[in-house]
Amino acid sequence: MKSKYDVGLSVWLHTGSETIFCQGRALLLEGIEEHGSLRQAAKSLGMSYRAAWGKLKKTQDILGFDLVVLSGEQPRRYELTSRAREILNAFNSWRNRMKTIAGKEARELQELFKGAGPEK
């Protein structure tokens, strides 16, 4: 029988009150890589261009280096820097490991929930 519970997990890195990197930033970078456009990446996430640019700029300012650059070719496209790809890959790997651990721990916790909740 399939469990009626799902496991969700949010992980992020921050300094003080400033978010450095999170799933949203990862999705934004993945969207930029896919579309070559910050505007299209933002649109695909249901985010305004201004909000996407602000999040990207804030992260770059905190890190002290660029995550995206504009290509010199026409039409100009945004491209991820090699460091952005490194960060994106490391973050996704870390998040996947945490989800695996959380899933195992959640199965143990779910045993305590047996019989709880509305009957279906």
mmCIF file with all atom_site columns, C-alpha atoms in Angstrom:
data_model
loop_
_atom_site.group_PDB
_atom_site.id
_atom_site.type_symbol
_atom_site.label_atom_id
_atom_site.label_alt_id
_atom_site.label_comp_id
_atom_site.label_asym_id
_atom_site.label_entity_id
_atom_site.label_seq_id
_atom_site.pdbx_PDB_ins_code
_atom_site.Cartn_x
_atom_site.Cartn_y
_atom_site.Cartn_z
_atom_site.occupancy
_atom_site.B_iso_or_equiv
_atom_site.pdbx_formal_charge
_atom_site.auth_seq_id
_atom_site.auth_comp_id
_atom_site.auth_asym_id
_atom_site.auth_atom_id
_atom_site.pdbx_PDB_model_num
ATOM 1   C CA . MET A 1 1   ? 0.000   0.000  0.000   1.00 0.00 ? 1   MET A CA 1
ATOM 2   C CA . LYS A 1 2   ? 1.325   3.412  -0.935  1.00 0.00 ? 2   LYS A CA 1
ATOM 3   C CA . SER A 1 3   ? 1.760   5.890  1.893   1.00 0.00 ? 3   SER A CA 1
ATOM 4   C CA . LYS A 1 4   ? -0.624  8.820  1.948   1.00 0.00 ? 4   LYS A CA 1
ATOM 5   C CA . TYR A 1 5   ? 2.181   11.041 3.209   1.00 0.00 ? 5   TYR A CA 1
ATOM 6   C CA . ASP A 1 6   ? 4.743   12.832 1.052   1.00 0.00 ? 6   ASP A CA 1
ATOM 7   C CA . VAL A 1 7   ? 8.081   14.184 2.188   1.00 0.00 ? 7   VAL A CA 1
ATOM 8   C CA . GLY A 1 8   ? 8.985   17.766 1.341   1.00 0.00 ? 8   GLY A CA 1
ATOM 9   C CA . LEU A 1 9   ? 12.286  19.417 2.045   1.00 0.00 ? 9   LEU A CA 1
ATOM 10  C CA . SER A 1 10  ? 13.596  22.953 1.707   1.00 0.00 ? 10  SER A CA 1
ATOM 11  C CA . VAL A 1 11  ? 17.304  23.564 2.099   1.00 0.00 ? 11  VAL A CA 1
ATOM 12  C CA . TRP A 1 12  ? 19.117  26.821 1.618   1.00 0.00 ? 12  TRP A CA 1
ATOM 13  C CA . LEU A 1 13  ? 22.262  28.675 2.507   1.00 0.00 ? 13  LEU A CA 1
ATOM 14  C CA . HIS A 1 14  ? 22.110  32.118 4.019   1.00 0.00 ? 14  HIS A CA 1
ATOM 15  C CA . THR A 1 15  ? 24.255  34.630 5.770   1.00 0.00 ? 15  THR A CA 1
ATOM 16  C CA . GLY A 1 16  ? 22.505  36.716 8.373   1.00 0.00 ? 16  GLY A CA 1
ATOM 17  C CA . SER A 1 17  ? 19.147  37.509 6.819   1.00 0.00 ? 17  SER A CA 1
ATOM 18  C CA . GLU A 1 18  ? 20.376  37.231 3.214   1.00 0.00 ? 18  GLU A CA 1
ATOM 19  C CA . THR A 1 19  ? 19.698  34.099 1.168   1.00 0.00 ? 19  THR A CA 1
ATOM 20  C CA . ILE A 1 20  ? 22.804  33.039 -0.713  1.00 0.00 ? 20  ILE A CA 1
ATOM 21  C CA . PHE A 1 21  ? 21.427  29.994 -2.505  1.00 0.00 ? 21  PHE A CA 1
ATOM 22  C CA . CYS A 1 22  ? 18.247  27.935 -2.418  1.00 0.00 ? 22  CYS A CA 1
ATOM 23  C CA . GLN A 1 23  ? 16.038  25.802 -4.648  1.00 0.00 ? 23  GLN A CA 1
ATOM 24  C CA . GLY A 1 24  ? 14.523  28.943 -6.168  1.00 0.00 ? 24  GLY A CA 1
ATOM 25  C CA . ARG A 1 25  ? 17.959  30.260 -7.180  1.00 0.00 ? 25  ARG A CA 1
ATOM 26  C CA . ALA A 1 26  ? 18.823  26.817 -8.580  1.00 0.00 ? 26  ALA A CA 1
ATOM 27  C CA . LEU A 1 27  ? 15.619  26.768 -10.648 1.00 0.00 ? 27  LEU A CA 1
ATOM 28  C CA . LEU A 1 28  ? 16.341  30.287 -11.873 1.00 0.00 ? 28  LEU A CA 1
ATOM 29  C CA . LEU A 1 29  ? 19.841  29.311 -13.035 1.00 0.00 ? 29  LEU A CA 1
ATOM 30  C CA . GLU A 1 30  ? 18.475  26.152 -14.673 1.00 0.00 ? 30  GLU A CA 1
ATOM 31  C CA . GLY A 1 31  ? 15.883  28.282 -16.466 1.00 0.00 ? 31  GLY A CA 1
ATOM 32  C CA . ILE A 1 32  ? 18.544  30.714 -17.672 1.00 0.00 ? 32  ILE A CA 1
ATOM 33  C CA . GLU A 1 33  ? 20.602  27.809 -18.954 1.00 0.00 ? 33  GLU A CA 1
ATOM 34  C CA . GLU A 1 34  ? 17.585  26.317 -20.730 1.00 0.00 ? 34  GLU A CA 1
ATOM 35  C CA . HIS A 1 35  ? 16.207  29.516 -22.258 1.00 0.00 ? 35  HIS A CA 1
ATOM 36  C CA . GLY A 1 36  ? 19.311  31.712 -22.520 1.00 0.00 ? 36  GLY A CA 1
ATOM 37  C CA . SER A 1 37  ? 17.087  34.471 -21.159 1.00 0.00 ? 37  SER A CA 1
ATOM 38  C CA . LEU A 1 38  ? 16.487  35.808 -17.681 1.00 0.00 ? 38  LEU A CA 1
ATOM 39  C CA . ARG A 1 39  ? 13.056  37.041 -18.777 1.00 0.00 ? 39  ARG A CA 1
ATOM 40  C CA . GLN A 1 40  ? 12.021  33.593 -20.047 1.00 0.00 ? 40  GLN A CA 1
ATOM 41  C CA . ALA A 1 41  ? 13.486  31.871 -16.988 1.00 0.00 ? 41  ALA A CA 1
ATOM 42  C CA . ALA A 1 42  ? 11.511  34.194 -14.711 1.00 0.00 ? 42  ALA A CA 1
ATOM 43  C CA . LYS A 1 43  ? 8.340   33.683 -16.739 1.00 0.00 ? 43  LYS A CA 1
ATOM 44  C CA . SER A 1 44  ? 8.697   29.887 -16.558 1.00 0.00 ? 44  SER A CA 1
ATOM 45  C CA . LEU A 1 45  ? 8.818   30.197 -12.754 1.00 0.00 ? 45  LEU A CA 1
ATOM 46  C CA . GLY A 1 46  ? 5.874   32.586 -12.552 1.00 0.00 ? 46  GLY A CA 1
ATOM 47  C CA . MET A 1 47  ? 8.177   35.351 -11.362 1.00 0.00 ? 47  MET A CA 1
ATOM 48  C CA . SER A 1 48  ? 8.572   38.902 -12.587 1.00 0.00 ? 48  SER A CA 1
ATOM 49  C CA . TYR A 1 49  ? 11.744  39.855 -14.434 1.00 0.00 ? 49  TYR A CA 1
ATOM 50  C CA . ARG A 1 50  ? 12.449  42.462 -11.769 1.00 0.00 ? 50  ARG A CA 1
ATOM 51  C CA . ALA A 1 51  ? 12.180  39.915 -8.940  1.00 0.00 ? 51  ALA A CA 1
ATOM 52  C CA . ALA A 1 52  ? 14.391  37.428 -10.800 1.00 0.00 ? 52  ALA A CA 1
ATOM 53  C CA . TRP A 1 53  ? 17.016  40.068 -11.569 1.00 0.00 ? 53  TRP A CA 1
ATOM 54  C CA . GLY A 1 54  ? 16.976  41.243 -7.934  1.00 0.00 ? 54  GLY A CA 1
ATOM 55  C CA . LYS A 1 55  ? 17.517  37.725 -6.595  1.00 0.00 ? 55  LYS A CA 1
ATOM 56  C CA . LEU A 1 56  ? 20.281  37.005 -9.100  1.00 0.00 ? 56  LEU A CA 1
ATOM 57  C CA . LYS A 1 57  ? 22.007  40.345 -8.443  1.00 0.00 ? 57  LYS A CA 1
ATOM 58  C CA . LYS A 1 58  ? 21.794  39.933 -4.659  1.00 0.00 ? 58  LYS A CA 1
ATOM 59  C CA . THR A 1 59  ? 23.311  36.450 -4.846  1.00 0.00 ? 59  THR A CA 1
ATOM 60  C CA . GLN A 1 60  ? 26.113  37.654 -7.133  1.00 0.00 ? 60  GLN A CA 1
ATOM 61  C CA . ASP A 1 61  ? 26.816  40.617 -4.809  1.00 0.00 ? 61  ASP A CA 1
ATOM 62  C CA . ILE A 1 62  ? 27.024  38.349 -1.749  1.00 0.00 ? 62  ILE A CA 1
ATOM 63  C CA . LEU A 1 63  ? 29.271  35.824 -3.530  1.00 0.00 ? 63  LEU A CA 1
ATOM 64  C CA . GLY A 1 64  ? 31.435  38.503 -5.128  1.00 0.00 ? 64  GLY A CA 1
ATOM 65  C CA . PHE A 1 65  ? 31.398  36.988 -8.624  1.00 0.00 ? 65  PHE A CA 1
ATOM 66  C CA . ASP A 1 66  ? 29.100  36.634 -11.614 1.00 0.00 ? 66  ASP A CA 1
ATOM 67  C CA . LEU A 1 67  ? 26.848  33.632 -12.069 1.00 0.00 ? 67  LEU A CA 1
ATOM 68  C CA . VAL A 1 68  ? 25.734  34.633 -15.565 1.00 0.00 ? 68  VAL A CA 1
ATOM 69  C CA . VAL A 1 69  ? 27.299  36.502 -18.454 1.00 0.00 ? 69  VAL A CA 1
ATOM 70  C CA . LEU A 1 70  ? 25.904  37.805 -21.719 1.00 0.00 ? 70  LEU A CA 1
ATOM 71  C CA . SER A 1 71  ? 27.269  36.100 -24.819 1.00 0.00 ? 71  SER A CA 1
ATOM 72  C CA . GLY A 1 72  ? 28.949  38.309 -27.378 1.00 0.00 ? 72  GLY A CA 1
ATOM 73  C CA . GLU A 1 73  ? 27.080  36.693 -30.256 1.00 0.00 ? 73  GLU A CA 1
ATOM 74  C CA . GLN A 1 74  ? 23.788  37.879 -31.723 1.00 0.00 ? 74  GLN A CA 1
ATOM 75  C CA . PRO A 1 75  ? 21.212  37.242 -30.520 1.00 0.00 ? 75  PRO A CA 1
ATOM 76  C CA . ARG A 1 76  ? 22.751  37.859 -27.128 1.00 0.00 ? 76  ARG A CA 1
ATOM 77  C CA . ARG A 1 77  ? 21.957  35.176 -24.576 1.00 0.00 ? 77  ARG A CA 1
ATOM 78  C CA . TYR A 1 78  ? 22.678  34.752 -20.908 1.00 0.00 ? 78  TYR A CA 1
ATOM 79  C CA . GLU A 1 79  ? 25.031  31.895 -20.140 1.00 0.00 ? 79  GLU A CA 1
ATOM 80  C CA . LEU A 1 80  ? 26.001  30.398 -16.804 1.00 0.00 ? 80  LEU A CA 1
ATOM 81  C CA . THR A 1 81  ? 29.584  30.850 -15.730 1.00 0.00 ? 81  THR A CA 1
ATOM 82  C CA . SER A 1 82  ? 31.603  27.754 -14.908 1.00 0.00 ? 82  SER A CA 1
ATOM 83  C CA . ARG A 1 83  ? 31.381  28.648 -11.207 1.00 0.00 ? 83  ARG A CA 1
ATOM 84  C CA . ALA A 1 84  ? 27.587  28.915 -11.466 1.00 0.00 ? 84  ALA A CA 1
ATOM 85  C CA . ARG A 1 85  ? 27.466  25.407 -12.971 1.00 0.00 ? 85  ARG A CA 1
ATOM 86  C CA . GLU A 1 86  ? 29.723  24.130 -10.173 1.00 0.00 ? 86  GLU A CA 1
ATOM 87  C CA . ILE A 1 87  ? 27.500  25.706 -7.520  1.00 0.00 ? 87  ILE A CA 1
ATOM 88  C CA . LEU A 1 88  ? 24.318  24.468 -9.194  1.00 0.00 ? 88  LEU A CA 1
ATOM 89  C CA . ASN A 1 89  ? 25.622  20.898 -9.467  1.00 0.00 ? 89  ASN A CA 1
ATOM 90  C CA . ALA A 1 90  ? 26.932  20.877 -5.887  1.00 0.00 ? 90  ALA A CA 1
ATOM 91  C CA . PHE A 1 91  ? 23.687  22.347 -4.514  1.00 0.00 ? 91  PHE A CA 1
ATOM 92  C CA . ASN A 1 92  ? 21.498  19.853 -6.394  1.00 0.00 ? 92  ASN A CA 1
ATOM 93  C CA . SER A 1 93  ? 23.699  16.969 -5.256  1.00 0.00 ? 93  SER A CA 1
ATOM 94  C CA . TRP A 1 94  ? 23.545  18.171 -1.637  1.00 0.00 ? 94  TRP A CA 1
ATOM 95  C CA . ARG A 1 95  ? 19.763  18.652 -1.812  1.00 0.00 ? 95  ARG A CA 1
ATOM 96  C CA . ASN A 1 96  ? 19.258  15.159 -3.279  1.00 0.00 ? 96  ASN A CA 1
ATOM 97  C CA . ARG A 1 97  ? 21.360  13.605 -0.508  1.00 0.00 ? 97  ARG A CA 1
ATOM 98  C CA . MET A 1 98  ? 19.337  15.478 2.107   1.00 0.00 ? 98  MET A CA 1
ATOM 99  C CA . LYS A 1 99  ? 16.066  14.314 0.493   1.00 0.00 ? 99  LYS A CA 1
ATOM 100 C CA . THR A 1 100 ? 17.262  10.702 0.635   1.00 0.00 ? 100 THR A CA 1
ATOM 101 C CA . ILE A 1 101 ? 18.143  11.011 4.308   1.00 0.00 ? 101 ILE A CA 1
ATOM 102 C CA . ALA A 1 102 ? 14.887  12.833 5.074   1.00 0.00 ? 102 ALA A CA 1
ATOM 103 C CA . GLY A 1 103 ? 12.884  10.153 3.241   1.00 0.00 ? 103 GLY A CA 1
ATOM 104 C CA . LYS A 1 104 ? 14.444  7.364  5.297   1.00 0.00 ? 104 LYS A CA 1
ATOM 105 C CA . GLU A 1 105 ? 13.840  9.237  8.543   1.00 0.00 ? 105 GLU A CA 1
ATOM 106 C CA . ALA A 1 106 ? 10.269  10.087 7.495   1.00 0.00 ? 106 ALA A CA 1
ATOM 107 C CA . ARG A 1 107 ? 9.437   6.413  6.944   1.00 0.00 ? 107 ARG A CA 1
ATOM 108 C CA . GLU A 1 108 ? 10.347  5.762  10.572  1.00 0.00 ? 108 GLU A CA 1
ATOM 109 C CA . LEU A 1 109 ? 8.228   8.704  11.705  1.00 0.00 ? 109 LEU A CA 1
ATOM 110 C CA . GLN A 1 110 ? 5.296   7.561  9.554   1.00 0.00 ? 110 GLN A CA 1
ATOM 111 C CA . GLU A 1 111 ? 5.109   4.377  11.599  1.00 0.00 ? 111 GLU A CA 1
ATOM 112 C CA . LEU A 1 112 ? 3.920   6.571  14.483  1.00 0.00 ? 112 LEU A CA 1
ATOM 113 C CA . PHE A 1 113 ? 1.144   7.964  12.261  1.00 0.00 ? 113 PHE A CA 1
ATOM 114 C CA . LYS A 1 114 ? -0.430  4.618  11.410  1.00 0.00 ? 114 LYS A CA 1
ATOM 115 C CA . GLY A 1 115 ? -4.163  4.902  11.810  1.00 0.00 ? 115 GLY A CA 1
ATOM 116 C CA . ALA A 1 116 ? -4.032  8.703  12.035  1.00 0.00 ? 116 ALA A CA 1
ATOM 117 C CA . GLY A 1 117 ? -5.927  11.008 9.716   1.00 0.00 ? 117 GLY A CA 1
ATOM 118 C CA . PRO A 1 118 ? -9.266  10.765 7.956   1.00 0.00 ? 118 PRO A CA 1
ATOM 119 C CA . GLU A 1 119 ? -10.388 7.400  6.642   1.00 0.00 ? 119 GLU A CA 1
ATOM 120 C CA . LYS A 1 120 ? -10.505 6.993  2.863   1.00 0.00 ? 120 LYS A CA 1
#
